[in-house]
Amino acid sequence: GFQTFDVWSFIGIAAYSSILWLSALKAMIKASEELLKDRAYAEKLKEIYDEAKSNLEKLLWNGEYFDLWYDPISGKRDKACMAAQLIGQWYASVLTDIGYAIDKEKVVKTLRSIAKYNIIEDEGLINGVYPNEKRPAYEGDLVYPNDTGLPYSVGCQMDTPWSGVEYAVASHMIHEGLVEEGMKILREIHERYMKGGHYWNHIEWGAHYMRPMSSWSVIVAIEGLLYDGIRGKLKVRPRLRKESFKWIFTLPGVWGNIEHKVIDKTLHLIITLDKGAFNVREVVVERLGTVGEVKVSIDGAVVQVKETKELDESVVVTLSEEVKVNRRLEVIVTYV
């Protein structure tokens, strides 16, 4: 089907577009239930999703990652490990809070495989790699090892790094706790463009592409930042230096800075705004132990906490009512 890799042939059922489809279905199910209040339509979508997910795993999962594609008509299969195969899940996890379109275990295993096969020292994250097979970059023009006879050429889309994909995959890795792997990709991008120039105009399949703006997702992944404006739900769980973390804070129409620190078993989350405002009813932070006391203040005024729920890895603080944050939000959680 039509997709951004427009000079890279996918035949039959492709992991890249299939996982995008699964994530879109998850989003539609959520919207049907929570916005449209149409449970019957949500159930219909759920049936489609369940069948699609089952087929994806049955036809493409190889134990390490999802094969690039499989054509049930011809029986041909492409076993390349594609760097962007989980972009649909990236949308669902890093940019939104839709949840897992495919099993978390397979997500993490796939990201580890991408790190293993696609990160090439002094090159970056290669779009597609055949494990233990030759590459045009090293051998000259070849033919794809998938029985199609199509040319696998020097400089083809598969055998090159695109920083827009690299940023997205790096942020996804960081989001899933593979911080070292994600940071390695970021270093490769930085060093490549420091050497080659075009630091602010990354060359992908040409110049002036918008895809490298996916670099913004690295910020939200490192911050562990997710915001649901409909519910007023804010999640902040930094992946780096959580004991003393400070960086920029952005939401649509909102910016400022965010500070997250842990002092003597007490977690402090402070968000200070320079522009805009946002509503909050629920704040989710990392669980560091058994919760003792929770205090919340907004714009200098103490706000009543209705409920504190302890989950396996997080603490959910629900306020008595939704409140607009105009200048400052401070959450203090003391653990015992």
Short mmCIF file of C-alpha atoms in Angstrom, two decimals:
data_model
loop_
_atom_site.label_atom_id
_atom_site.label_comp_id
_atom_site.label_asym_id
_atom_site.label_seq_id
_atom_site.Cartn_x
_atom_site.Cartn_y
_atom_site.Cartn_z
CA GLY A 1 0.00 0.00 0.00
CA PHE A 2 0.93 3.67 -0.19
CA GLN A 3 3.21 4.78 2.65
CA THR A 4 6.19 7.03 3.22
CA PHE A 5 8.74 4.47 1.99
CA ASP A 6 7.68 5.08 -1.59
CA VAL A 7 10.67 3.44 -3.30
CA TRP A 8 10.70 0.35 -1.11
CA SER A 9 8.26 -2.30 -2.24
CA PHE A 10 6.07 -4.02 0.35
CA ILE A 11 3.96 -6.87 -0.99
CA GLY A 12 0.94 -8.42 0.68
CA ILE A 13 0.77 -7.93 4.46
CA ALA A 14 3.40 -5.50 5.78
CA ALA A 15 4.32 -5.00 9.43
CA TYR A 16 4.74 -1.23 9.07
CA SER A 17 1.26 -0.48 7.73
CA SER A 18 -0.41 -3.29 9.70
CA ILE A 19 0.74 -1.96 13.08
CA LEU A 20 -0.30 1.55 12.07
CA TRP A 21 -3.72 0.04 11.30
CA LEU A 22 -3.90 -1.74 14.65
CA SER A 23 -3.05 1.46 16.52
CA ALA A 24 -5.65 3.37 14.53
CA LEU A 25 -8.22 0.74 15.48
CA LYS A 26 -7.24 1.08 19.16
CA ALA A 27 -7.74 4.83 18.89
CA MET A 28 -11.14 4.39 17.25
CA ILE A 29 -12.24 1.90 19.90
CA LYS A 30 -11.26 4.36 22.62
CA ALA A 31 -13.01 7.25 20.85
CA SER A 32 -16.15 5.18 20.28
CA GLU A 33 -16.37 4.23 23.94
CA GLU A 34 -15.41 7.51 25.55
CA LEU A 35 -16.47 10.22 23.10
CA LEU A 36 -19.27 8.73 21.01
CA LYS A 37 -20.54 6.51 23.83
CA ASP A 38 -21.31 3.95 21.12
CA ARG A 39 -20.49 0.61 22.71
CA ALA A 40 -21.94 -1.41 19.82
CA TYR A 41 -19.61 0.27 17.32
CA ALA A 42 -16.69 -0.15 19.72
CA GLU A 43 -17.42 -3.88 19.96
CA LYS A 44 -17.51 -4.17 16.18
CA LEU A 45 -14.13 -2.45 15.95
CA LYS A 46 -12.79 -4.68 18.73
CA GLU A 47 -13.66 -7.78 16.70
CA ILE A 48 -11.79 -6.37 13.70
CA TYR A 49 -8.84 -5.45 15.90
CA ASP A 50 -8.64 -8.87 17.55
CA GLU A 51 -8.66 -10.65 14.19
CA ALA A 52 -6.10 -8.27 12.69
CA LYS A 53 -3.76 -8.60 15.68
CA SER A 54 -4.00 -12.38 15.58
CA ASN A 55 -3.23 -12.44 11.85
CA LEU A 56 -0.29 -10.08 12.27
CA GLU A 57 1.30 -12.28 14.91
CA LYS A 58 0.56 -15.50 13.04
CA LEU A 59 1.85 -14.29 9.68
CA LEU A 60 4.73 -11.93 10.53
CA TRP A 61 6.10 -12.51 14.05
CA ASN A 62 9.36 -14.48 13.86
CA GLY A 63 10.27 -14.56 17.54
CA GLU A 64 12.58 -11.52 17.39
CA TYR A 65 10.65 -8.96 15.36
CA PHE A 66 7.97 -8.73 12.68
CA ASP A 67 9.05 -9.74 9.18
CA LEU A 68 8.89 -6.87 6.70
CA TRP A 69 6.08 -8.47 4.69
CA TYR A 70 4.43 -11.70 3.64
CA ASP A 71 2.36 -12.22 0.50
CA PRO A 72 -0.21 -15.00 1.04
CA ILE A 73 -0.95 -15.18 -2.69
CA SER A 74 2.58 -15.85 -3.95
CA GLY A 75 3.92 -17.25 -0.68
CA LYS A 76 6.88 -14.86 -0.87
CA ARG A 77 8.25 -13.40 2.34
CA ASP A 78 10.69 -10.62 3.17
CA LYS A 79 12.55 -11.21 6.44
CA ALA A 80 14.15 -7.78 6.79
CA CYS A 81 14.17 -6.10 10.18
CA MET A 82 12.62 -2.69 9.58
CA ALA A 83 13.56 0.13 11.94
CA ALA A 84 10.14 1.78 11.62
CA GLN A 85 8.00 -1.33 11.98
CA LEU A 86 6.60 -0.14 15.34
CA ILE A 87 5.78 3.44 14.34
CA GLY A 88 2.09 2.72 14.87
CA GLN A 89 2.87 1.67 18.44
CA TRP A 90 5.04 4.78 18.84
CA TYR A 91 1.99 6.91 18.07
CA ALA A 92 -0.05 4.95 20.60
CA SER A 93 2.51 4.95 23.44
CA VAL A 94 4.88 7.90 23.14
CA LEU A 95 2.65 10.56 21.59
CA THR A 96 -0.68 9.48 23.08
CA ASP A 97 -1.90 7.28 25.90
CA ILE A 98 -3.89 4.81 23.81
CA GLY A 99 -1.97 1.81 25.11
CA TYR A 100 -0.47 -1.25 23.49
CA ALA A 101 -1.75 -2.21 20.06
CA ILE A 102 0.49 -5.26 20.22
CA ASP A 103 1.76 -7.09 23.29
CA LYS A 104 4.29 -5.14 25.35
CA GLU A 105 6.61 -8.14 25.44
CA LYS A 106 6.76 -8.17 21.64
CA VAL A 107 7.25 -4.39 21.54
CA VAL A 108 10.29 -4.53 23.82
CA LYS A 109 11.72 -7.61 22.09
CA THR A 110 11.32 -5.94 18.69
CA LEU A 111 13.01 -2.75 19.87
CA ARG A 112 15.91 -4.81 21.20
CA SER A 113 16.18 -6.57 17.84
CA ILE A 114 16.16 -3.24 16.00
CA ALA A 115 18.97 -2.06 18.26
CA LYS A 116 20.87 -5.28 17.58
CA TYR A 117 20.49 -5.40 13.81
CA ASN A 118 19.82 -1.85 12.58
CA ILE A 119 22.19 0.35 14.60
CA ILE A 120 25.42 0.48 12.60
CA GLU A 121 28.43 2.19 14.15
CA ASP A 122 29.31 5.49 12.43
CA GLU A 123 26.20 5.26 10.22
CA GLY A 124 23.17 5.36 12.48
CA LEU A 125 19.91 3.46 12.47
CA ILE A 126 19.54 1.82 9.06
CA ASN A 127 15.96 1.70 7.77
CA GLY A 128 16.08 -2.01 7.02
CA VAL A 129 18.57 -4.80 7.55
CA TYR A 130 18.65 -8.48 6.63
CA PRO A 131 20.39 -10.14 9.58
CA ASN A 132 23.56 -11.91 8.41
CA GLU A 133 23.00 -10.84 4.78
CA LYS A 134 25.03 -8.57 2.51
CA ARG A 135 24.33 -4.83 2.20
CA PRO A 136 24.63 -2.71 -0.95
CA ALA A 137 26.53 -0.12 1.08
CA TYR A 138 29.35 -2.66 1.41
CA GLU A 139 28.94 -4.90 -1.64
CA GLY A 140 27.50 -2.71 -4.39
CA ASP A 141 24.14 -3.21 -6.11
CA LEU A 142 22.36 -6.44 -5.17
CA VAL A 143 18.94 -8.06 -5.50
CA TYR A 144 16.54 -8.24 -2.55
CA PRO A 145 16.74 -11.72 -0.96
CA ASN A 146 12.96 -12.17 -1.09
CA ASP A 147 12.46 -13.92 -4.45
CA THR A 148 11.02 -10.82 -6.13
CA GLY A 149 14.09 -10.09 -8.24
CA LEU A 150 13.81 -6.39 -7.41
CA PRO A 151 17.03 -4.36 -7.24
CA TYR A 152 18.57 -3.78 -3.81
CA SER A 153 20.77 -0.84 -4.74
CA VAL A 154 23.41 1.39 -3.20
CA GLY A 155 21.70 4.31 -1.48
CA CYS A 156 18.23 2.75 -1.60
CA GLN A 157 15.68 3.73 1.03
CA MET A 158 16.14 0.48 2.91
CA ASP A 159 19.93 0.73 3.20
CA THR A 160 20.15 4.26 4.57
CA PRO A 161 19.43 6.06 7.86
CA TRP A 162 16.65 8.67 8.03
CA SER A 163 16.90 10.87 11.08
CA GLY A 164 13.12 11.27 11.28
CA VAL A 165 12.82 7.52 11.76
CA GLU A 166 15.85 7.49 14.05
CA TYR A 167 14.39 10.10 16.40
CA ALA A 168 11.07 8.27 16.58
CA VAL A 169 12.65 4.89 17.26
CA ALA A 170 15.07 6.38 19.80
CA SER A 171 12.21 8.04 21.68
CA HIS A 172 10.24 4.79 21.62
CA MET A 173 13.21 2.91 23.05
CA ILE A 174 13.64 5.49 25.80
CA HIS A 175 9.92 5.34 26.56
CA GLU A 176 10.14 1.56 26.99
CA GLY A 177 13.17 1.80 29.28
CA LEU A 178 15.83 1.02 26.67
CA VAL A 179 17.55 4.29 27.45
CA GLU A 180 21.09 3.28 26.51
CA GLU A 181 19.96 2.03 23.09
CA GLY A 182 17.92 5.15 22.42
CA MET A 183 20.74 7.47 23.44
CA LYS A 184 23.14 5.60 21.17
CA ILE A 185 20.92 6.40 18.18
CA LEU A 186 20.76 10.06 19.22
CA ARG A 187 24.55 10.22 19.46
CA GLU A 188 24.88 8.69 15.99
CA ILE A 189 22.57 11.35 14.52
CA HIS A 190 24.41 14.17 16.27
CA GLU A 191 27.86 12.99 15.26
CA ARG A 192 26.82 12.28 11.67
CA TYR A 193 25.52 15.79 11.10
CA MET A 194 28.32 17.44 13.05
CA LYS A 195 30.70 15.79 10.59
CA GLY A 196 28.65 16.13 7.43
CA GLY A 197 27.00 19.50 7.95
CA HIS A 198 23.31 20.28 7.36
CA TYR A 199 22.77 20.16 11.11
CA TRP A 200 19.43 21.97 10.79
CA ASN A 201 18.45 20.46 7.43
CA HIS A 202 18.75 16.71 7.69
CA ILE A 203 19.13 14.88 4.41
CA GLU A 204 16.79 11.92 4.24
CA TRP A 205 15.40 11.08 0.80
CA GLY A 206 16.26 14.65 -0.08
CA ALA A 207 16.49 17.92 1.85
CA HIS A 208 13.96 19.96 3.83
CA TYR A 209 11.94 16.97 5.01
CA MET A 210 9.53 17.51 7.91
CA ARG A 211 10.01 13.98 9.30
CA PRO A 212 13.06 14.92 11.46
CA MET A 213 10.68 17.05 13.52
CA SER A 214 9.94 13.75 15.25
CA SER A 215 12.93 14.85 17.33
CA TRP A 216 10.37 16.57 19.56
CA SER A 217 9.17 13.14 20.67
CA VAL A 218 12.55 12.61 22.34
CA ILE A 219 11.69 15.37 24.81
CA VAL A 220 8.36 13.87 25.85
CA ALA A 221 9.86 10.37 26.00
CA ILE A 222 12.69 11.44 28.30
CA GLU A 223 10.22 13.35 30.47
CA GLY A 224 7.74 10.47 30.40
CA LEU A 225 5.18 13.17 29.61
CA LEU A 226 1.66 12.33 28.46
CA TYR A 227 -1.38 14.60 28.69
CA ASP A 228 -5.04 13.80 28.09
CA GLY A 229 -6.83 17.13 27.81
CA ILE A 230 -10.29 15.57 27.78
CA ARG A 231 -9.77 13.97 31.18
CA GLY A 232 -7.29 16.51 32.52
CA LYS A 233 -4.84 13.65 33.07
CA LEU A 234 -1.13 14.47 33.29
CA LYS A 235 1.61 11.83 33.45
CA VAL A 236 5.22 12.68 34.26
CA ARG A 237 7.77 9.90 34.75
CA PRO A 238 11.29 10.99 33.69
CA ARG A 239 13.53 8.30 32.20
CA LEU A 240 16.77 10.15 32.99
CA ARG A 241 18.11 11.76 36.17
CA LYS A 242 14.74 11.46 37.89
CA GLU A 243 16.34 12.40 41.24
CA SER A 244 17.17 15.85 39.86
CA PHE A 245 15.56 16.57 36.51
CA LYS A 246 14.70 19.91 34.91
CA TRP A 247 13.73 20.64 31.32
CA ILE A 248 11.22 22.41 29.13
CA PHE A 249 7.51 21.68 29.49
CA THR A 250 5.20 21.88 26.50
CA LEU A 251 1.59 21.10 25.73
CA PRO A 252 -0.50 22.49 22.84
CA GLY A 253 -0.46 26.26 23.38
CA VAL A 254 1.45 25.86 26.64
CA TRP A 255 5.10 26.06 27.59
CA GLY A 256 7.25 26.53 30.62
CA ASN A 257 9.59 24.27 32.57
CA ILE A 258 9.28 21.06 34.51
CA GLU A 259 11.25 20.04 37.57
CA HIS A 260 11.26 16.56 39.05
CA LYS A 261 13.37 15.73 42.08
CA VAL A 262 13.54 13.13 44.81
CA ILE A 263 14.83 14.20 48.23
CA ASP A 264 14.75 11.92 51.28
CA LYS A 265 11.97 9.65 49.99
CA THR A 266 9.93 12.64 48.85
CA LEU A 267 9.09 13.23 45.19
CA HIS A 268 8.63 16.83 44.09
CA LEU A 269 7.01 17.61 40.74
CA ILE A 270 6.92 21.31 39.87
CA ILE A 271 5.60 22.70 36.60
CA THR A 272 5.98 26.43 36.04
CA LEU A 273 4.26 28.03 33.06
CA ASP A 274 5.48 30.95 30.96
CA LYS A 275 2.67 30.80 28.41
CA GLY A 276 -0.82 29.33 28.28
CA ALA A 277 -2.78 27.24 30.77
CA PHE A 278 -4.04 23.68 31.09
CA ASN A 279 -6.62 21.82 33.13
CA VAL A 280 -5.73 19.01 35.48
CA ARG A 281 -7.83 16.52 37.40
CA GLU A 282 -5.39 13.64 37.69
CA VAL A 283 -1.61 13.51 38.04
CA VAL A 284 0.41 10.32 37.56
CA VAL A 285 3.95 10.05 38.92
CA GLU A 286 6.38 7.22 39.47
CA ARG A 287 5.88 4.98 42.46
CA LEU A 288 9.01 4.89 44.60
CA GLY A 289 7.54 2.95 47.53
CA THR A 290 4.47 2.96 49.75
CA VAL A 291 2.76 6.35 49.68
CA GLY A 292 2.59 8.22 52.95
CA GLU A 293 1.38 11.76 52.25
CA VAL A 294 0.36 13.64 49.11
CA LYS A 295 0.12 17.42 48.77
CA VAL A 296 -0.97 19.36 45.69
CA SER A 297 -0.98 23.11 45.12
CA ILE A 298 -2.00 25.02 42.01
CA ASP A 299 -1.08 28.67 41.50
CA GLY A 300 -0.11 28.87 45.17
CA ALA A 301 -3.38 27.49 46.56
CA VAL A 302 -3.68 24.09 48.22
CA VAL A 303 -5.95 21.72 46.29
CA GLN A 304 -7.86 18.90 47.91
CA VAL A 305 -6.84 15.38 46.91
CA LYS A 306 -9.82 13.08 46.45
CA GLU A 307 -7.97 9.80 46.01
CA THR A 308 -4.48 8.36 45.75
CA LYS A 309 -4.14 5.03 43.97
CA GLU A 310 -0.94 2.98 44.03
CA LEU A 311 -0.28 0.87 40.93
CA ASP A 312 2.68 -1.40 40.21
CA GLU A 313 4.91 1.34 38.81
CA SER A 314 2.98 4.57 39.32
CA VAL A 315 0.90 6.62 41.72
CA VAL A 316 -2.34 8.19 40.49
CA VAL A 317 -3.36 11.35 42.34
CA THR A 318 -6.96 12.39 41.68
CA LEU A 319 -8.10 15.86 42.70
CA SER A 320 -11.54 16.62 44.09
CA GLU A 321 -12.30 18.62 40.94
CA GLU A 322 -10.67 19.70 37.70
CA VAL A 323 -8.58 22.83 38.15
CA LYS A 324 -6.94 25.17 35.64
CA VAL A 325 -3.19 25.66 36.02
CA ASN A 326 -2.27 29.20 35.02
CA ARG A 327 1.15 29.61 36.59
CA ARG A 328 2.36 26.69 38.70
CA LEU A 329 1.52 23.11 39.63
CA GLU A 330 3.30 21.43 42.52
CA VAL A 331 2.82 17.83 43.60
CA ILE A 332 4.65 16.42 46.62
CA VAL A 333 4.50 12.69 47.32
CA THR A 334 6.17 11.36 50.46
CA TYR A 335 6.98 7.65 50.57
CA VAL A 336 7.44 5.60 53.72
#
